[in-house]
XYZ file of C-alpha atoms in Angstrom:
666
model
C 23.485 -42.477 -1.611
C 24.404 -42.365 -5.303
C 21.264 -40.323 -6.014
C 22.130 -37.822 -3.273
C 25.628 -37.276 -4.695
C 24.169 -36.721 -8.149
C 21.535 -34.344 -6.764
C 24.188 -32.378 -4.862
C 26.471 -32.154 -7.909
C 23.575 -31.126 -10.154
C 22.528 -28.339 -7.772
C 26.121 -27.048 -7.568
C 26.514 -27.205 -11.329
C 23.119 -25.643 -12.083
C 23.041 -23.171 -9.193
C 22.637 -20.191 -11.561
C 19.557 -21.792 -13.093
C 17.949 -21.721 -9.656
C 18.634 -18.020 -8.889
C 15.109 -16.693 -9.555
C 13.513 -19.820 -8.052
C 15.660 -19.462 -4.931
C 15.126 -15.684 -4.688
C 11.344 -16.038 -4.921
C 11.268 -18.828 -2.329
C 13.557 -17.003 0.106
C 11.620 -13.729 -0.117
C 8.325 -15.589 0.256
C 9.538 -17.454 3.339
C 10.966 -14.268 4.920
C 7.698 -12.368 4.443
C 5.655 -15.321 5.727
C 7.688 -15.516 8.908
C 8.102 -11.757 9.458
C 4.416 -10.873 9.334
C 3.186 -13.982 11.154
C 5.643 -13.473 14.016
C 4.264 -10.027 14.952
C 1.679 -11.465 17.366
C 4.469 -13.113 19.412
C 5.617 -9.788 20.912
C 4.620 -9.869 24.643
C 3.641 -6.172 24.648
C 1.009 -6.841 21.993
C -0.637 -9.369 24.304
C -1.107 -6.740 27.061
C -3.145 -4.216 25.088
C -6.124 -2.410 26.529
C -9.585 -3.445 25.345
C -9.894 -1.044 22.388
C -6.464 -1.909 21.022
C -6.895 -5.631 21.687
C -9.748 -5.651 19.171
C -7.470 -4.213 16.473
C -4.586 -6.493 17.451
C -6.837 -9.534 17.122
C -8.132 -8.208 13.783
C -4.564 -7.822 12.525
C -3.655 -11.408 13.459
C -6.897 -12.693 11.889
C -6.477 -10.791 8.608
C -2.809 -11.656 8.245
C -3.659 -15.325 8.887
C -6.343 -15.303 6.178
C -4.128 -13.350 3.794
C -1.263 -15.761 4.411
C -3.394 -18.719 3.323
C -4.449 -16.878 0.178
C -0.847 -15.910 -0.576
C 0.307 -19.505 0.026
C -1.921 -20.556 -2.875
C -0.477 -17.787 -5.072
C 3.067 -18.831 -4.170
C 2.263 -22.463 -4.955
C 1.325 -21.516 -8.525
C 4.296 -19.140 -8.752
C 6.785 -21.790 -7.631
C 5.292 -24.300 -10.077
C 5.711 -21.663 -12.784
C 9.324 -21.071 -11.700
C 9.943 -24.791 -11.652
C 8.738 -25.019 -15.255
C 11.647 -22.823 -16.339
C 14.142 -25.117 -14.613
C 12.549 -28.177 -16.225
C 12.648 -26.539 -19.646
C 16.248 -25.411 -19.121
C 17.287 -29.005 -18.479
C 15.162 -30.989 -20.908
C 18.190 -31.954 -22.940
C 19.895 -33.205 -19.785
C 16.843 -35.361 -18.995
C 16.982 -36.688 -22.555
C 20.602 -37.754 -22.011
C 19.609 -39.559 -18.779
C 16.883 -41.447 -20.631
C 19.255 -42.296 -23.499
C 21.632 -43.813 -20.943
C 18.809 -46.045 -19.711
C 17.777 -44.219 -16.541
C 14.121 -44.828 -15.635
C 11.634 -41.970 -15.471
C 11.037 -42.694 -11.777
C 14.730 -42.233 -11.014
C 14.935 -39.061 -13.133
C 11.872 -37.785 -11.260
C 13.478 -38.574 -7.901
C 16.629 -36.672 -8.919
C 14.706 -33.538 -9.893
C 12.440 -33.755 -6.850
C 15.584 -34.091 -4.722
C 17.130 -31.011 -6.365
C 13.950 -29.006 -5.793
C 13.882 -30.128 -2.166
C 17.557 -29.254 -1.604
C 17.197 -25.766 -3.113
C 13.915 -25.321 -1.225
C 15.537 -26.356 2.055
C 18.368 -23.877 1.549
C 15.838 -21.144 0.597
C 13.822 -22.002 3.717
C 16.865 -21.614 5.984
C 18.000 -18.346 4.373
C 14.394 -17.089 4.208
C 13.807 -17.758 7.899
C 17.040 -15.965 8.764
C 16.053 -12.940 6.634
C 12.534 -13.149 8.060
C 13.922 -13.076 11.603
C 15.804 -9.841 10.820
C 12.811 -8.362 9.001
C 10.437 -9.326 11.811
C 12.350 -7.192 14.304
C 11.723 -4.063 12.233
C 8.081 -4.994 11.654
C 7.584 -5.761 15.370
C 8.928 -2.328 16.345
C 6.565 -0.699 13.844
C 3.662 -2.765 15.181
C 4.415 -1.720 18.768
C 4.554 1.940 17.777
C 1.224 1.576 15.987
C -0.682 -0.418 18.619
C 1.093 0.509 21.874
C 2.377 3.977 20.975
C 6.032 3.164 21.711
C 8.543 0.335 21.372
C 9.492 0.152 25.067
C 8.084 -3.379 25.385
C 9.997 -4.688 22.357
C 11.859 -7.961 22.829
C 14.235 -9.724 20.471
C 12.674 -13.139 20.046
C 12.263 -16.072 17.690
C 8.649 -17.096 17.098
C 8.361 -20.885 17.122
C 4.709 -20.701 16.037
C 5.580 -18.557 13.009
C 8.401 -20.968 12.083
C 6.023 -23.948 12.304
C 3.388 -22.201 10.169
C 5.972 -21.140 7.576
C 7.533 -24.605 7.345
C 4.095 -26.236 7.105
C 2.907 -23.887 4.330
C 6.027 -24.279 2.224
C 6.223 -28.035 2.838
C 2.767 -28.360 1.298
C 3.940 -26.217 -1.624
C 7.038 -28.429 -2.118
C 4.864 -31.560 -2.125
C 2.623 -30.000 -4.795
C 5.684 -29.061 -6.871
C 7.134 -32.582 -6.488
C 3.880 -34.176 -7.651
C 3.699 -31.760 -10.569
C 7.294 -32.509 -11.599
C 6.744 -36.268 -11.346
C 3.634 -36.059 -13.509
C 5.457 -33.974 -16.150
C 8.485 -36.279 -16.285
C 6.334 -39.387 -16.532
C 4.480 -37.913 -19.546
C 7.446 -36.601 -21.575
C 8.848 -38.212 -24.699
C 12.536 -38.658 -25.459
C 12.327 -36.944 -28.862
C 10.748 -33.820 -27.292
C 13.598 -33.583 -24.803
C 16.343 -33.878 -27.401
C 14.948 -31.249 -29.796
C 13.561 -28.901 -27.108
C 16.123 -26.176 -27.773
C 15.251 -25.949 -31.465
C 11.633 -24.867 -30.999
C 10.921 -21.161 -31.467
C 8.053 -18.828 -32.188
C 7.909 -16.622 -35.254
C 6.889 -12.983 -35.427
C 3.457 -12.740 -37.013
C 2.981 -9.614 -39.118
C -0.577 -8.306 -38.795
C -2.247 -5.862 -41.169
C -0.908 -2.422 -40.214
C -4.333 -0.762 -40.555
C -5.972 -3.318 -38.252
C -3.102 -2.908 -35.795
C -3.439 0.882 -35.899
C -7.210 0.829 -35.353
C -6.947 -1.620 -32.434
C -4.138 0.450 -30.878
C -6.293 3.576 -31.193
C -9.197 1.714 -29.555
C -6.860 0.720 -26.708
C -5.879 4.346 -26.075
C -9.538 5.476 -26.256
C -10.649 2.721 -23.824
C -7.940 3.610 -21.311
C -8.635 7.348 -21.685
C -12.384 7.012 -21.104
C -11.788 4.476 -18.305
C -9.604 7.023 -16.479
C -12.100 9.811 -17.245
C -14.961 7.788 -15.727
C -12.743 6.877 -12.765
C -12.257 10.583 -12.046
C -15.953 11.316 -12.501
C -17.487 8.455 -10.493
C -14.529 7.424 -8.321
C -14.986 4.113 -6.515
C -18.774 4.120 -6.858
C -19.771 0.448 -6.724
C -22.449 0.915 -9.398
C -19.914 2.194 -11.932
C -16.770 0.367 -10.813
C -17.440 -2.800 -12.839
C -17.846 -0.797 -16.039
C -14.716 1.271 -15.354
C -12.604 -1.818 -14.626
C -13.945 -3.558 -17.754
C -13.133 -0.527 -19.922
C -9.601 -0.277 -18.511
C -9.148 -4.062 -18.817
C -10.118 -4.065 -22.507
C -7.811 -1.099 -23.094
C -4.847 -2.801 -21.409
C -5.330 -6.072 -23.332
C -5.632 -4.273 -26.688
C -2.630 -2.101 -25.837
C -0.318 -5.060 -25.250
C -1.800 -6.962 -28.185
C -0.959 -4.142 -30.628
C 2.055 -2.384 -29.103
C 4.575 -4.748 -30.716
C 3.155 -4.139 -34.187
C 3.071 -0.364 -33.677
C 6.620 -0.401 -32.324
C 7.955 -2.418 -35.289
C 6.216 -0.109 -37.787
C 7.652 3.012 -36.140
C 11.174 1.652 -35.683
C 11.384 0.392 -39.276
C 10.827 3.951 -40.491
C 14.048 4.959 -38.759
C 16.545 2.867 -40.766
C 19.536 4.244 -38.869
C 18.125 3.043 -35.546
C 16.709 -0.239 -36.877
C 19.969 -1.455 -38.456
C 22.324 -0.213 -35.711
C 24.270 -3.106 -34.143
C 21.763 -5.905 -33.335
C 18.665 -3.678 -33.044
C 16.795 -5.455 -35.850
C 17.124 -8.740 -33.925
C 16.237 -6.979 -30.644
C 13.025 -5.357 -31.886
C 11.794 -8.426 -33.753
C 12.450 -10.692 -30.777
C 10.780 -8.257 -28.392
C 7.835 -7.832 -30.778
C 7.446 -11.597 -31.169
C 7.352 -12.197 -27.413
C 4.921 -9.339 -26.819
C 2.562 -10.831 -29.408
C 2.686 -14.254 -27.783
C 2.486 -13.037 -24.174
C 0.093 -10.076 -24.494
C -2.416 -11.646 -22.070
C 0.293 -12.354 -19.494
C 1.635 -8.800 -19.889
C -1.886 -7.422 -19.389
C -2.272 -9.409 -16.164
C 1.177 -8.296 -14.974
C 0.270 -4.675 -15.710
C -2.902 -5.047 -13.628
C -0.945 -6.682 -10.781
C 1.670 -3.924 -10.867
C -1.033 -1.251 -10.807
C -2.667 -2.887 -7.787
C 0.712 -3.285 -6.095
C 1.693 0.357 -6.651
C -1.610 1.636 -5.269
C -1.831 -0.774 -2.325
C 1.829 -0.607 -1.296
C 1.946 3.170 -1.703
C -1.140 3.583 0.461
C 0.153 1.192 3.137
C 3.544 2.832 3.592
C 2.087 6.333 3.368
C -0.472 5.592 6.061
C 2.301 4.305 8.321
C 4.564 7.319 7.826
C 1.716 9.837 8.303
C 0.345 8.276 11.459
C 2.406 9.731 14.295
C 2.385 13.284 12.982
C -1.388 13.269 12.537
C -2.147 11.929 16.016
C 0.249 14.292 17.791
C -1.110 17.421 16.118
C -4.762 16.414 16.635
C -4.560 15.584 20.377
C -3.034 18.514 22.306
C -5.217 17.751 25.369
C -5.403 14.590 27.482
C -9.137 14.899 28.117
C -12.251 16.541 26.680
C -15.657 16.502 28.386
C -18.752 18.232 27.026
C -22.279 18.417 28.419
C -25.388 20.424 27.465
C -26.117 23.528 29.551
C -28.310 22.346 32.434
C -29.187 24.558 35.411
C -25.669 26.013 35.304
C -24.095 22.849 36.804
C -20.516 22.747 35.479
C -18.568 19.666 34.491
C -16.224 19.649 37.481
C -19.168 20.099 39.846
C -21.066 17.248 38.192
C -17.970 15.009 38.378
C -17.640 15.745 42.110
C -21.349 14.972 42.663
C -20.969 11.656 40.819
C -17.852 10.637 42.774
C -15.323 11.045 39.949
C -11.912 12.313 41.214
C -11.414 14.668 38.251
C -10.272 18.068 39.513
C -7.647 16.696 41.924
C -6.076 14.583 39.188
C -5.815 17.319 36.548
C -2.517 19.184 36.294
C -4.184 21.930 34.286
C -7.576 22.500 32.722
C -9.898 25.020 31.078
C -13.658 24.876 31.679
C -15.569 27.174 29.357
C -19.055 27.899 28.029
C -20.144 27.456 24.405
C -22.915 29.649 22.990
C -25.219 29.881 19.983
C -27.310 32.649 18.426
C -29.516 30.669 16.037
C -27.064 31.302 13.175
C -26.394 28.115 11.170
C -23.436 27.213 9.000
C -25.840 27.203 6.057
C -26.580 30.884 6.820
C -22.870 31.606 7.096
C -22.138 30.101 3.668
C -25.222 31.520 1.924
C -24.610 32.442 -1.719
C -21.615 30.109 -2.117
C -21.322 27.025 -4.340
C -20.962 24.312 -1.695
C -19.508 20.898 -2.574
C -19.815 18.614 0.446
C -20.537 14.962 1.211
C -23.944 13.864 2.546
C -22.560 13.787 6.084
C -21.063 17.269 5.713
C -24.351 18.591 4.291
C -25.983 17.800 7.652
C -23.490 20.129 9.375
C -24.940 23.052 7.400
C -28.164 22.652 9.415
C -26.375 22.864 12.791
C -25.841 26.106 14.702
C -22.554 27.996 14.678
C -20.612 27.747 17.955
C -19.605 30.995 19.721
C -16.943 31.452 22.446
C -16.089 34.563 24.431
C -12.623 36.082 24.235
C -11.685 35.122 27.830
C -12.735 31.489 27.369
C -10.838 31.262 24.081
C -7.720 32.663 25.752
C -7.995 29.972 28.447
C -7.879 27.413 25.656
C -4.844 29.118 24.095
C -3.074 29.179 27.464
C -3.663 25.446 27.836
C -2.225 24.954 24.335
C 0.773 27.175 25.105
C -0.241 29.620 22.365
C -0.191 33.423 22.403
C -3.471 34.950 23.553
C -5.635 37.301 21.487
C -7.139 40.706 22.216
C -10.350 41.872 20.539
C -11.592 45.416 20.098
C -15.267 46.293 20.626
C -17.535 44.924 17.867
C -14.739 42.706 16.482
C -14.581 38.926 16.138
C -12.345 36.182 14.753
C -13.154 32.708 13.393
C -11.309 29.576 14.472
C -11.598 26.593 12.101
C -9.424 23.540 11.519
C -11.604 21.402 9.233
C -9.912 21.817 5.870
C -12.979 21.319 3.662
C -14.836 24.182 5.385
C -11.966 26.647 5.608
C -12.314 27.891 2.012
C -16.013 28.694 2.584
C -15.207 30.509 5.840
C -12.434 32.438 4.106
C -14.863 33.468 1.374
C -17.320 34.685 4.044
C -14.611 36.741 5.797
C -13.425 38.313 2.530
C -16.824 39.025 0.954
C -19.460 39.289 3.713
C -17.756 39.560 7.053
C -20.604 40.897 9.208
C -22.053 38.875 12.122
C -25.067 40.087 14.137
C -25.584 39.392 17.871
C -28.710 41.082 19.163
C -28.541 44.665 17.924
C -24.746 44.533 17.567
C -23.052 44.109 14.227
C -19.523 42.648 14.459
C -16.804 42.805 11.845
C -13.647 40.638 11.525
C -10.634 41.706 13.563
C -8.515 39.500 11.298
C -9.533 38.084 7.915
C -7.248 35.086 8.407
C -8.774 31.879 9.795
C -7.270 30.708 13.115
C -6.652 26.949 13.300
C -6.297 26.011 16.971
C -7.762 22.765 18.355
C -10.833 23.564 20.474
C -11.680 20.046 21.686
C -10.920 16.355 21.152
C -13.274 14.069 19.253
C -13.340 10.351 18.501
C -11.292 10.870 15.342
C -7.994 12.606 14.676
C -9.467 14.867 12.042
C -8.997 18.562 12.691
C -12.762 18.961 12.916
C -13.629 22.441 14.159
C -15.836 23.477 11.247
C -15.953 27.057 12.519
C -16.085 28.682 15.978
C -16.662 32.446 16.270
C -14.767 34.213 19.076
C -16.478 37.418 20.303
C -15.839 40.023 23.038
C -16.864 39.038 26.597
C -19.757 41.510 26.771
C -21.520 39.571 23.986
C -21.920 36.563 26.301
C -25.079 37.943 27.953
C -26.705 38.401 24.521
C -26.221 34.773 23.379
C -27.857 31.459 24.307
C -25.834 29.185 26.595
C -25.425 25.941 24.694
C -23.011 23.637 26.570
C -20.081 23.334 28.934
C -16.697 22.243 27.625
C -13.696 21.102 29.650
C -10.227 20.308 28.314
C -7.581 18.985 30.693
C -4.016 17.765 31.064
C -3.061 14.814 33.315
C 0.316 14.333 34.976
C 0.720 10.837 33.537
C -0.907 8.312 31.215
C -1.460 6.004 34.173
C -3.601 8.592 35.996
C -5.444 9.300 32.756
C -6.322 5.614 32.467
C -7.558 5.393 36.083
C -9.775 8.473 35.777
C -11.170 7.279 32.443
C -12.035 3.915 33.999
C -14.019 5.657 36.789
C -15.787 7.895 34.227
C -16.751 4.814 32.248
C -18.265 3.219 35.350
C -20.202 6.340 36.371
C -21.117 7.981 33.078
C -21.509 5.175 30.538
C -25.323 5.442 30.528
C -25.208 9.245 30.254
C -22.766 8.875 27.397
C -25.125 6.539 25.557
C -28.160 8.837 25.930
C -26.155 11.902 24.846
C -26.355 13.826 28.140
C -22.553 13.872 28.424
C -19.571 13.291 26.137
C -16.048 12.385 27.206
C -12.926 11.140 25.457
C -9.225 10.886 26.301
C -6.101 11.216 24.211
C -5.201 7.541 24.743
C -8.585 6.313 23.488
C -8.278 8.419 20.317
C -4.704 7.293 19.718
C -5.612 3.658 20.347
C -8.480 3.777 17.872
C -6.469 5.717 15.312
C -3.374 3.541 15.583
C -5.559 0.433 15.507
C -7.409 1.341 12.310
C -4.327 2.645 10.551
C -2.150 -0.148 11.880
C -4.352 -2.870 10.419
C -4.704 -0.989 7.110
C -0.969 -0.294 6.899
C 0.089 -3.867 7.689
C -2.364 -5.520 5.324
C -1.600 -3.073 2.487
C 2.160 -3.370 2.929
C 2.063 -7.176 3.107
C -0.241 -7.553 0.107
C 1.601 -4.902 -1.919
C 5.023 -6.503 -1.470
C 3.657 -9.977 -2.264
C 1.964 -8.728 -5.441
C 5.204 -7.034 -6.471
C 7.270 -10.195 -5.881
C 4.749 -12.315 -7.804
C 4.807 -9.874 -10.733
C 8.589 -9.589 -10.837
C 9.030 -13.344 -10.519
C 6.739 -13.988 -13.478
C 8.524 -11.313 -15.530
C 11.914 -12.797 -14.678
C 10.896 -16.391 -15.329
C 9.213 -15.524 -18.604
C 12.294 -13.711 -19.821
C 14.578 -16.580 -18.799
C 12.303 -19.087 -20.520
C 12.315 -17.020 -23.696
C 16.090 -16.625 -23.540
C 16.317 -20.408 -23.317
C 13.997 -20.706 -26.335
C 16.259 -18.411 -28.367
C 19.574 -19.862 -27.241
C 20.397 -21.219 -30.700
C 19.662 -17.861 -32.279
C 22.162 -16.168 -29.973
C 24.679 -18.828 -30.957
C 23.986 -18.006 -34.623
C 24.631 -14.305 -33.945
C 27.956 -15.269 -32.400
C 28.877 -17.343 -35.434
C 28.185 -14.501 -37.885
C 30.425 -12.054 -36.031
C 28.613 -10.631 -33.001
C 31.026 -10.630 -30.066
C 30.213 -11.398 -26.446
C 29.986 -7.726 -25.483
C 27.424 -6.967 -28.210
C 25.270 -9.963 -27.272
C 25.385 -9.055 -23.578
C 24.301 -5.515 -24.449
C 21.507 -6.924 -26.629
C 20.361 -9.161 -23.779
C 20.474 -6.250 -21.323
C 18.241 -4.124 -23.553
C 15.840 -6.951 -24.316
C 15.296 -7.777 -20.640
C 15.103 -4.075 -19.806
C 12.381 -3.486 -22.412
C 10.439 -6.474 -21.157
C 10.625 -5.371 -17.509
C 9.707 -1.764 -18.272
C 6.769 -2.592 -20.590
C 4.177 -3.398 -17.892
C 5.641 -0.810 -15.487
C 5.104 2.221 -17.752
C 1.364 1.728 -18.218
C 0.960 0.485 -14.625
C 2.668 3.641 -13.287
C 0.351 5.897 -15.284
C -2.771 4.005 -14.217
C -1.619 3.840 -10.583
C -1.148 7.624 -10.463
C -4.750 8.189 -11.532
C -6.105 5.400 -9.337
C -4.130 6.619 -6.323
C -5.531 10.117 -6.835
C -9.066 8.721 -6.641
C -8.188 6.656 -3.556
C -6.683 9.765 -1.936
C -9.891 11.697 -2.508
C -11.684 8.996 -0.520
C -9.071 8.539 2.208
C -7.675 11.997 2.849
C -10.907 13.740 3.965
C -11.707 10.818 6.271
C -8.286 10.081 7.734
C -6.907 13.622 7.303
C -3.481 12.522 6.084
C -1.355 13.670 3.190
C -0.451 10.434 1.438
C 0.893 12.306 -1.604
C 3.930 13.537 0.315
C 4.894 10.009 1.379
C 4.640 8.098 -1.910
C 8.382 8.373 -2.566
C 9.264 5.796 0.109
C 6.973 3.138 -1.361
C 8.132 3.833 -4.916
C 11.723 3.569 -3.680
C 11.019 0.088 -2.268
C 9.349 -0.920 -5.522
C 12.307 0.281 -7.588
C 14.705 -1.573 -5.268
C 12.793 -4.844 -5.776
C 12.701 -4.139 -9.510
C 16.474 -3.618 -9.582
C 17.152 -6.835 -7.608
C 15.031 -8.953 -9.932
C 16.330 -7.252 -13.073
C 19.981 -7.862 -12.130
C 19.259 -11.478 -11.110
C 17.385 -12.078 -14.380
C 20.096 -10.493 -16.521
C 22.873 -12.506 -14.865
C 20.881 -15.752 -15.158
C 20.029 -15.037 -18.812
C 23.709 -14.482 -19.606
C 24.454 -17.836 -18.054
C 21.794 -19.467 -20.246
C 23.268 -18.267 -23.543
C 26.949 -17.937 -22.735
C 28.031 -21.295 -21.294
C 31.560 -20.283 -22.277
C 30.819 -20.682 -25.975
C 30.443 -17.055 -27.060
C 33.479 -15.372 -28.543
């Protein structure tokens, strides 16, 4: 009972020492609960087959990631706990001087850690409950398409998993604390506050050369990243080059900064700047490896978090624009048996269930896309190179107008010997535009056609298994040209009255046509299947990226905050000396503000630069495949990052003031 009262009083008295520790624990608990509770939404348990696969994948990946992150948080909390132990070494020394046993001291500190952890667990679960509602709504929109099935609920399973994970972490921390306390010596506790590091002055020429090498390594690392991208054969070398550059940069930056600042006497001797720069330089020298790791973590966090949030925000717009029809069916031309007729023969109730449809014929003339782009410098992927060998698709004016009517677009009218080109695949449009501007002539039989409009039309002609706007180029010609071309295939696009009817018809098609689909004699896809696949892929990517990005950011900021608080504790006597020689409380607070600000910004500046280049390379890989514009949506993720940065900076600054002030500054 006596121990509990002492523990309670100690926690109340030292509550400001526990701010960063508490903040890290609470945020960790809230994220643990929020992401692990997603699978508890009833609507996510009633997904169709295609979406169920992605839902299961999401639960699996988040479960695995949670275990990995639990290990990271265990080390982080131990690191945070080290600051608290260091902050209170003198207090432990007093306890030992008064005759208290190490076991009892250990039990007091373990009790304090448990009490703060329990409070953080309660607050974290409450924040996690609020956060989980937002995340659940997002998950439903991704995997179900709407949030109609959303229910406000508390996930008991997620609570159990969160409590279990953090209980294990608390046990590890308690064992670590007990071991440390049992091994300490009284003299070390009593003189702990007097130990400080000194600024080592390196040879300025050596410092300059190493700094130059750092810049060169980073420059060539970025250059190779642009040239080879994420090529697995070159990635190790690129990462190694950037890693060496980052380490050398943080190893030498303090020396370069001191040399430059000393040349400006007015700046160096203003207020307490000489103390500020030397302290900052000293800590950068000592912690250059930690700063390098933090820079790498921040870079990864900026790229991963930015990608995750951008994917989420781009999703709905992309799917809506890419799926204007509910159904697309295509089959090769075969004895002039149309799609609707074949469906009727096979017992599929298609025509009677369609509200509107357009069944058209696609043609070819032997002209390939390679012929169309002849004479141009083509830069395409291996998969896109294969398209150059395929034949250009032709449609007659009447059939194209049927498509436009189904889309609700204005119809076209062609003059004799005129044509237009419809294309929506962005990477081919520039080559088509070049053809229209510089060549322009298309031959069908003995007829030579010229463009009616040199602009490329971008209407959706059919649905495919992806949401990419993938019409690489369809030539629309007058109706009389139809008899001069080769019939290639039938195409049907349709609109259903409801999603329920769409699902029923698709189920019948699957039963009747699955074998024909596998052997390539027919192709069919519905809007729901495309959306399910798209939302599933993007949903898993977005959730994992967002979760991992936020965790990496919290880990980085926690380490930055705890390091700065530890160093403030180390230099407490020096701040007292500044007070004694005339520096007032306002000046010291301003000094502390700048010192912490410099320390927080140091890894962020280089990380921001590297993340911009890395993100650009990632975009070049993602954007052609997923057809999204991540660049336009980066502001949201950077806003979240800056908000977390501000929260941790303010908490660190306030805690650091508490460390040095203690009511003793003038």
